[in-house]
Short mmCIF file of N, CA and C in Angstrom, two decimals:
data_model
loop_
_atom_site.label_atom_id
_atom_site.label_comp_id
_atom_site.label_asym_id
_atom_site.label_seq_id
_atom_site.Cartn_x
_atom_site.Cartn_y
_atom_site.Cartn_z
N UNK A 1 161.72 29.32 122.21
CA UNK A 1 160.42 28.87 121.76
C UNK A 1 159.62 28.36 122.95
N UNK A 2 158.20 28.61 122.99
CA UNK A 2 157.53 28.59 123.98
C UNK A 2 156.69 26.94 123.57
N UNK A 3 157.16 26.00 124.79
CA UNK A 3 156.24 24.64 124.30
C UNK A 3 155.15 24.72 125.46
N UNK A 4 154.31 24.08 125.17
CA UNK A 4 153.10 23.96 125.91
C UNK A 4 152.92 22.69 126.59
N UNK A 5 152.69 22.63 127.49
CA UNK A 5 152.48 21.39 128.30
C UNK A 5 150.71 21.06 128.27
N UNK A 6 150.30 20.22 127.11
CA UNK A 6 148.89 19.87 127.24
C UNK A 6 148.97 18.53 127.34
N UNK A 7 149.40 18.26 127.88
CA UNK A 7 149.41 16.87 129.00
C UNK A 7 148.33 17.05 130.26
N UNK A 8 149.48 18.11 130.92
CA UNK A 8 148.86 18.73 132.05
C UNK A 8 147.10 19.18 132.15
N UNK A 9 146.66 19.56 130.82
CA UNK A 9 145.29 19.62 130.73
C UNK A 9 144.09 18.44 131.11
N UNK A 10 144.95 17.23 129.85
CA UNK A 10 144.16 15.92 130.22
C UNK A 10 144.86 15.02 131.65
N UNK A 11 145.43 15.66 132.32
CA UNK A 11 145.75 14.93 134.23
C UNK A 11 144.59 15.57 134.77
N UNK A 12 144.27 14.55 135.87
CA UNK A 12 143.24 14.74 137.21
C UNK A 12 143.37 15.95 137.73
N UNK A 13 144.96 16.58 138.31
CA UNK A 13 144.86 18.22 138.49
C UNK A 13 144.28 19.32 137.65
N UNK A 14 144.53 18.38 136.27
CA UNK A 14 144.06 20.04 135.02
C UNK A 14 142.46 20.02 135.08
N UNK A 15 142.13 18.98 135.20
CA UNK A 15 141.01 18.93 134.55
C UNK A 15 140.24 19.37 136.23
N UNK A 16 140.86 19.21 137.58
CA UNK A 16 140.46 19.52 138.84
C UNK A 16 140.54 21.32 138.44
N UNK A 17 141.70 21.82 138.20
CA UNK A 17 141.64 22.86 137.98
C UNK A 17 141.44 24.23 136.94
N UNK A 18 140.63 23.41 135.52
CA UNK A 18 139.06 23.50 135.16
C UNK A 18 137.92 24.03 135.63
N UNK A 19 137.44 22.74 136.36
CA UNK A 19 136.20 22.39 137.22
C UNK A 19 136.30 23.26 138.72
N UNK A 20 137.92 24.05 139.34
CA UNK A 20 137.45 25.25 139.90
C UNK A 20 137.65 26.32 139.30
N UNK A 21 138.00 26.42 138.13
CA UNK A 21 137.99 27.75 137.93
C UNK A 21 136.30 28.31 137.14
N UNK A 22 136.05 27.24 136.63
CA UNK A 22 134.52 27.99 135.76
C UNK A 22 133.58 27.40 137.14
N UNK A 23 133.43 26.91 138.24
CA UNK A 23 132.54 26.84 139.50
C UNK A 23 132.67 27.80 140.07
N UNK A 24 134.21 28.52 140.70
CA UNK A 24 134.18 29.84 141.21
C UNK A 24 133.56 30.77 140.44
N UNK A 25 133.88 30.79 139.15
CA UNK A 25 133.22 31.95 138.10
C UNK A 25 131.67 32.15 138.48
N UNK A 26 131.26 30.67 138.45
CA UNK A 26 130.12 30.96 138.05
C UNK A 26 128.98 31.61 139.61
N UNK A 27 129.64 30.61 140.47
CA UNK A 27 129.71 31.16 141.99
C UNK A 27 129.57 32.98 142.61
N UNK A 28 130.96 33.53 141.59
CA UNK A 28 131.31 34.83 141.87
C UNK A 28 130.27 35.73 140.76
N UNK A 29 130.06 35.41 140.21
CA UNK A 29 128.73 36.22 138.87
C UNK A 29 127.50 35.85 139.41
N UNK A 30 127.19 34.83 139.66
CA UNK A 30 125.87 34.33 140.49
C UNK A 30 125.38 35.39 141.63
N UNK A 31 126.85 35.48 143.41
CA UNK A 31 126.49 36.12 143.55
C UNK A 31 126.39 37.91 143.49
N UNK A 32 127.48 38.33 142.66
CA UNK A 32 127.27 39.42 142.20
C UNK A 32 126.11 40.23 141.57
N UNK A 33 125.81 39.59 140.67
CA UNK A 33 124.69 40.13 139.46
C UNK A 33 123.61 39.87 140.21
N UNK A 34 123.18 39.05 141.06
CA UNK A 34 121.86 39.03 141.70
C UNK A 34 121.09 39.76 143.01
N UNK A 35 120.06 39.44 142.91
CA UNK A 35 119.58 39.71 144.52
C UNK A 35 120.47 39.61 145.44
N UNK A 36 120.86 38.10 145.49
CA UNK A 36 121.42 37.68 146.87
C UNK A 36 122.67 38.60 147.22
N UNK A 37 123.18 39.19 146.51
CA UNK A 37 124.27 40.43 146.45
C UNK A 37 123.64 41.46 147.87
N UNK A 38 123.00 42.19 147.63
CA UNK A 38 122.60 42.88 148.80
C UNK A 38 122.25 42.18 149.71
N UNK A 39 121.05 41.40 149.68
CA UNK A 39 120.56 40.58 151.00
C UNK A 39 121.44 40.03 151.77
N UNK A 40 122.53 38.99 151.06
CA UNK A 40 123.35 38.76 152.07
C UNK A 40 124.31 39.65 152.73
N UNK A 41 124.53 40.69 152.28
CA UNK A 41 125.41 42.22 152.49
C UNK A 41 124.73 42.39 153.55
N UNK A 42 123.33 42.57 154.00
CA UNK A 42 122.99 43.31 154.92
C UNK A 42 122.77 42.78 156.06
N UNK A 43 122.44 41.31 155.39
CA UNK A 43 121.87 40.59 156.58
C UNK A 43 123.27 39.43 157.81
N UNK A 44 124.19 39.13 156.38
CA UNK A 44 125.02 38.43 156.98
C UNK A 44 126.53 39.13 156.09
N UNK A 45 127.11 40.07 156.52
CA UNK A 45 128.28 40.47 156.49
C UNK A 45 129.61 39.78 156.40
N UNK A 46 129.71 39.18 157.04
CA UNK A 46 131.04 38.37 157.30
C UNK A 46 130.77 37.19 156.28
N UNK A 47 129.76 36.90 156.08
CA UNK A 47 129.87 35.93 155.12
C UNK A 47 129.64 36.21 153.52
N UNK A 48 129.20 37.24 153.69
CA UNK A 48 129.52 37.93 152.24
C UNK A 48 130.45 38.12 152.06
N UNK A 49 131.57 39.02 152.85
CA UNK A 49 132.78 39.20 152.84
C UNK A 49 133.74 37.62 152.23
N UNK A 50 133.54 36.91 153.51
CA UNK A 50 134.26 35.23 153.02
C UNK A 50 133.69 34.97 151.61
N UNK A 51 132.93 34.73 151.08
CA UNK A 51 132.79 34.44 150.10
C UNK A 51 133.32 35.39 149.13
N UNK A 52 132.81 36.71 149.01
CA UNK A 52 133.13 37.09 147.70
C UNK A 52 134.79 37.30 148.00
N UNK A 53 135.27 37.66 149.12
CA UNK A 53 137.30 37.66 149.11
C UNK A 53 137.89 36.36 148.52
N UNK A 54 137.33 35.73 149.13
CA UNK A 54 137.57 33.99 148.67
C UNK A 54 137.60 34.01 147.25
N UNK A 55 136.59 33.84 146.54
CA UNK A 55 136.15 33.84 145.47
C UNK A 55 136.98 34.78 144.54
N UNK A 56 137.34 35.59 144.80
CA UNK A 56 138.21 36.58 143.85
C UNK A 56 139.91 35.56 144.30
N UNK A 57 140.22 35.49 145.74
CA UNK A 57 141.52 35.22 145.17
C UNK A 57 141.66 33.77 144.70
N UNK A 58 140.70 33.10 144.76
CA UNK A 58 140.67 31.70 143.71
C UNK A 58 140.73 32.06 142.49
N UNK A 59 140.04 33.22 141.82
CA UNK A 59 139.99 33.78 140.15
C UNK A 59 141.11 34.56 140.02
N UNK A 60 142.11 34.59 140.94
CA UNK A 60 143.48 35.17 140.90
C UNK A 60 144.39 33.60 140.56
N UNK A 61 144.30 33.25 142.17
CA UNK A 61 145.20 32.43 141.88
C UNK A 61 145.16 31.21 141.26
N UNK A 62 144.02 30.25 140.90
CA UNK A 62 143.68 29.19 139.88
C UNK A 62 144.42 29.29 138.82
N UNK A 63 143.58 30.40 138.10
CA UNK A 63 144.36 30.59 137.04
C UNK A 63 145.96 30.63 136.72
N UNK A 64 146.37 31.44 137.16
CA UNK A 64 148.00 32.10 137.52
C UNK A 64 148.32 30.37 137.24
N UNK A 65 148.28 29.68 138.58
CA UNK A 65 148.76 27.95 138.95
C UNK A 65 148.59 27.30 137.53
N UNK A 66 147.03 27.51 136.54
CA UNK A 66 147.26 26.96 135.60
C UNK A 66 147.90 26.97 134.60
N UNK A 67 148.27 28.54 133.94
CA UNK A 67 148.92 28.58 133.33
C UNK A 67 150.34 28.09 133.87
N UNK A 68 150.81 28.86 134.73
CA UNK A 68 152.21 27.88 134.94
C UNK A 68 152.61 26.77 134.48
N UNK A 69 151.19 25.83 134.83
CA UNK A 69 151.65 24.57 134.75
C UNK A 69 151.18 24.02 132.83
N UNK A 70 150.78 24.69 132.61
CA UNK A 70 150.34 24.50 131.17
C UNK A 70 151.58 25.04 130.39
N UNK A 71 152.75 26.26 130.57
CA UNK A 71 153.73 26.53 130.38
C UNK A 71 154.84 25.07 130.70
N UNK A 72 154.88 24.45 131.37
CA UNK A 72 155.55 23.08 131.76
C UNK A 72 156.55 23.40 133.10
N UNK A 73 156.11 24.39 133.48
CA UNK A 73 157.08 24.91 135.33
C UNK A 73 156.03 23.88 136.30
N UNK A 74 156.66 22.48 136.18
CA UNK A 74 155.60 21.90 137.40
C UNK A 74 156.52 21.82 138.94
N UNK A 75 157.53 22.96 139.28
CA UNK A 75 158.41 22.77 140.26
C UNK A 75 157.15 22.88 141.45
N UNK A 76 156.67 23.84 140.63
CA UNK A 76 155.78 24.12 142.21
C UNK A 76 155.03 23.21 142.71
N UNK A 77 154.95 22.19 142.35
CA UNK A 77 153.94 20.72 143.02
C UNK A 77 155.46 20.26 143.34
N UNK A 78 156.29 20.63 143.80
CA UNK A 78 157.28 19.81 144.65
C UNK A 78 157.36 20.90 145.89
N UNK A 79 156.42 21.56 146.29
CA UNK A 79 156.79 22.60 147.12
C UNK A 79 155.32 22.33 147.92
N UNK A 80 155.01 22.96 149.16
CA UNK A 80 153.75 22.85 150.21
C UNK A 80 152.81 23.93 149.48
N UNK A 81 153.28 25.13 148.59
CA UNK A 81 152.46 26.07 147.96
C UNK A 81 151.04 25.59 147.68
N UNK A 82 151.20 24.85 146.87
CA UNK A 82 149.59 24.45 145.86
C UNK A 82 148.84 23.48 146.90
N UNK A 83 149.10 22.92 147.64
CA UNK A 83 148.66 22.12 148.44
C UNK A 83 147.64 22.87 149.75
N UNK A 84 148.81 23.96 149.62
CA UNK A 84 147.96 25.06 151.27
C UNK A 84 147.04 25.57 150.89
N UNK A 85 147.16 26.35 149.81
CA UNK A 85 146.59 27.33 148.65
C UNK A 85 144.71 26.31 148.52
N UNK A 86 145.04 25.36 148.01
CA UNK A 86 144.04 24.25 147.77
C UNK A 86 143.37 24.53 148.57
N UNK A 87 143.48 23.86 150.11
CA UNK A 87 143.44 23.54 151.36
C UNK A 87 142.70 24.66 151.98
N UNK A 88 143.03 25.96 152.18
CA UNK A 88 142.45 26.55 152.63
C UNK A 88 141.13 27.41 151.30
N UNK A 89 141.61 26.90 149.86
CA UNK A 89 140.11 27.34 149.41
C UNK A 89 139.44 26.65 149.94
N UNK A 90 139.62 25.53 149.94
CA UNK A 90 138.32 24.37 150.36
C UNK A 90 137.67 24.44 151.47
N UNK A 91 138.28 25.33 152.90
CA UNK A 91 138.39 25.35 153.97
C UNK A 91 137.01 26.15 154.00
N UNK A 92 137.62 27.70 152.72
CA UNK A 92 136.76 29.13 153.07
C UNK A 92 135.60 29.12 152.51
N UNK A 93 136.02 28.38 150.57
CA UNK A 93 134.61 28.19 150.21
C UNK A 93 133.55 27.41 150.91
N UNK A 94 133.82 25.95 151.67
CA UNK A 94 133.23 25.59 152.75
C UNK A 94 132.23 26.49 153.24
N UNK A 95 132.84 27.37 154.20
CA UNK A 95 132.55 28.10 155.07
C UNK A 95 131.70 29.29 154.59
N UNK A 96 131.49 29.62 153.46
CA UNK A 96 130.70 30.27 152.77
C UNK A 96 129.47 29.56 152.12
N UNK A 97 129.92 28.61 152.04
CA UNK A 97 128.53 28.16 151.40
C UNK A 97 127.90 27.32 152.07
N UNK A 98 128.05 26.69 153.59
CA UNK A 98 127.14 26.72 154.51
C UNK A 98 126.44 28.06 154.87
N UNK A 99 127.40 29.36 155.25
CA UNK A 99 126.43 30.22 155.65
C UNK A 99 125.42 30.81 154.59
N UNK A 100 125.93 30.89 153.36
CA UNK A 100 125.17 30.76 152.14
C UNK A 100 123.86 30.19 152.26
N UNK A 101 123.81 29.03 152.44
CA UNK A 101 122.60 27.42 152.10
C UNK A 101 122.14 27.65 152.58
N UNK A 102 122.59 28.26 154.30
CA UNK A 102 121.81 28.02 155.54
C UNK A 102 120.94 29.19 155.50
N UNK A 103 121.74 30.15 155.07
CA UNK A 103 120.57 31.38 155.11
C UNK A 103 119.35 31.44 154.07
N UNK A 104 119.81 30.93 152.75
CA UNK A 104 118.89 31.23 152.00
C UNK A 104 118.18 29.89 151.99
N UNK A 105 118.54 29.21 152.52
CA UNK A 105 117.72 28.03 152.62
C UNK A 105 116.14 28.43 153.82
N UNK A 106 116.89 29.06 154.36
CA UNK A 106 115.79 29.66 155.46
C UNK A 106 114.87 30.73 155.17
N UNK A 107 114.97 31.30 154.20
CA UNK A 107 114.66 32.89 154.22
C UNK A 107 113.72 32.67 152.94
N UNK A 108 112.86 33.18 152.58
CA UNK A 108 112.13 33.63 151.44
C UNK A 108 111.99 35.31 150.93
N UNK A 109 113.15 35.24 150.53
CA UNK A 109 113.12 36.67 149.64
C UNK A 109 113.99 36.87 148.83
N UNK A 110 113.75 38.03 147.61
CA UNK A 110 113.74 38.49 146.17
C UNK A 110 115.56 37.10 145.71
N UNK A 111 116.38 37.37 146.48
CA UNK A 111 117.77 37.16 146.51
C UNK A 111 118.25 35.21 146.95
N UNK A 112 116.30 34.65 147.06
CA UNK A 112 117.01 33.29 147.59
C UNK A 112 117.25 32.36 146.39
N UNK A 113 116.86 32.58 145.25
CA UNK A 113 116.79 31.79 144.17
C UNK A 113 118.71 31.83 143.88
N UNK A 114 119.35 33.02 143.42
CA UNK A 114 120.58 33.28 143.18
C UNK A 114 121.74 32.85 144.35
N UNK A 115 120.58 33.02 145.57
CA UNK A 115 121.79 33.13 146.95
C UNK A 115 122.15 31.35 146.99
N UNK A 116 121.02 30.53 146.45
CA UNK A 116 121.17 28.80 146.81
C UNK A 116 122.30 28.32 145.58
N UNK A 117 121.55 28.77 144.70
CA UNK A 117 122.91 28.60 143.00
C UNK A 117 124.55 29.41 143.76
N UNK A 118 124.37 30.16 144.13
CA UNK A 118 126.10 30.42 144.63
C UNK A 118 126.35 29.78 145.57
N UNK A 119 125.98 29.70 146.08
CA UNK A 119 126.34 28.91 147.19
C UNK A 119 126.54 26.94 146.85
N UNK A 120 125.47 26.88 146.23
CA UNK A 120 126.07 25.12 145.18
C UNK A 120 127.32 25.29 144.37
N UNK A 121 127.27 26.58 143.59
CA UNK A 121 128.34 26.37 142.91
C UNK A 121 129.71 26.25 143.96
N UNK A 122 130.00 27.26 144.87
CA UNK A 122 130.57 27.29 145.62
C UNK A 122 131.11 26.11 146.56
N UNK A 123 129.97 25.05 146.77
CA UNK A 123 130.10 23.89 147.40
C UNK A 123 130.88 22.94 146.59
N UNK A 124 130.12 23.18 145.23
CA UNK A 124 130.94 22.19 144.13
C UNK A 124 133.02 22.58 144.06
N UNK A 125 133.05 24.06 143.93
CA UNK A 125 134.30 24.20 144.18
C UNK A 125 135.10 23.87 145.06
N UNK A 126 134.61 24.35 146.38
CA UNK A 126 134.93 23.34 147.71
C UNK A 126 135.79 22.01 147.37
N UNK A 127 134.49 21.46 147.03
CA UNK A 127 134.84 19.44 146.50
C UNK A 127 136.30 19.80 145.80
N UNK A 128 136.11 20.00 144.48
CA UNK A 128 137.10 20.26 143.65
C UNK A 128 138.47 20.69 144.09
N UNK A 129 138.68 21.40 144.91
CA UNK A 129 139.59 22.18 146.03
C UNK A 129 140.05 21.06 146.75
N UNK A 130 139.32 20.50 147.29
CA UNK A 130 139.67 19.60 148.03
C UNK A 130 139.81 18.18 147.38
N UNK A 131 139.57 17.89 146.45
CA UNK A 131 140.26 16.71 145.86
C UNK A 131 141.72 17.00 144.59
N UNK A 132 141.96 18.63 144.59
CA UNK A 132 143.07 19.10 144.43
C UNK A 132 144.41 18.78 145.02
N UNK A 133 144.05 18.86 146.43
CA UNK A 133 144.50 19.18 147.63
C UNK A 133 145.54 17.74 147.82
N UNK A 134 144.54 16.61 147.70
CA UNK A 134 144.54 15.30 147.76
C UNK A 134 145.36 14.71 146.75
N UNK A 135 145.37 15.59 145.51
CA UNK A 135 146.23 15.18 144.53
C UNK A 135 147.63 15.63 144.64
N UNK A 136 147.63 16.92 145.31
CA UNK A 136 148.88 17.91 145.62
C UNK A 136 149.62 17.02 146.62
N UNK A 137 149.21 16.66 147.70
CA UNK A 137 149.43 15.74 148.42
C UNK A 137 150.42 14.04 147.88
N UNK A 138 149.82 13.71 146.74
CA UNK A 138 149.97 12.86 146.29
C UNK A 138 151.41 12.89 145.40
N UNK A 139 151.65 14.12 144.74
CA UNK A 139 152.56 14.36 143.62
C UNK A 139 153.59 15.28 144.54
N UNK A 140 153.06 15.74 145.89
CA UNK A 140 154.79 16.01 146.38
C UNK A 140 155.16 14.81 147.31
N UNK A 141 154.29 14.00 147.97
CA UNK A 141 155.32 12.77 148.03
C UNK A 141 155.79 12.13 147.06
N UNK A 142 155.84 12.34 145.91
CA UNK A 142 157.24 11.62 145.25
C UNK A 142 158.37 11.76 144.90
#
């Protein structure tokens, strides 16, 4: 029989890892479906790239981590996994959504309205990522 761990939902991690999984979403549809989809494609490459790679393997692996832990397998917060994993989303989404801000913060065209919303959402995930990270931190020292 399959029990459910909804504990894990109402803890600071579930509810952290929530708050990245519908921010990346909304991040990764934002910049897909919009303008800022091409513009930043053409204009800034590498950071289209970081973002949307990023962004997909957070909507891989978030999830995956949550269910696990909503199944009640919390071994893996005794391991460096979820902690690195965290760590370097926070690192990349970072790093995307400065070059994000910075560009469309600068630029006036068709793609800057969508390109500033992904890039916030993106920032917001960041945070989230990184006060993950902080928690992961927290629950394998014990």
């Amino acid at each position: 029989m399959l029990n459910l761990n909804f504990g894990y939902v109402r803890s600071v991690s579930g509810i952290l890892k929530i708050v990245e999984m519908a921010t990346v979403l909304v991040a990764f549809l934002v910049l897909r479906l919009s303008d800022a989809n091409t513009t930043l494609f053409i204009k800034e490459t590498d950071g289209f790239y970081i973002g949307v790679g990023t962004m997909f393997s957070c909507l891989l692996v978030t999830p995956l981590l949550f269910i696990v832990y909503l199944m009640g397998k919390m071994e893996i917060q005794n391991t460096v996994f979820e902690f690195s994993m965290n760590f370097l989303f926070f690192f990349f989404l970072t790093v995307f959504a400065v070059i994000d801000l910075v560009y469309f913060g600068s630029s006036f065209n068709s793609g800057r309205n969508g390109g500033i919303t992904a890039g916030f959402f993106a920032l917001v995930a960041a945070v989230s990522y990184l006060g993950d990270s902080v928690m992961a931190i927290f629950q394998y020292r014990k």
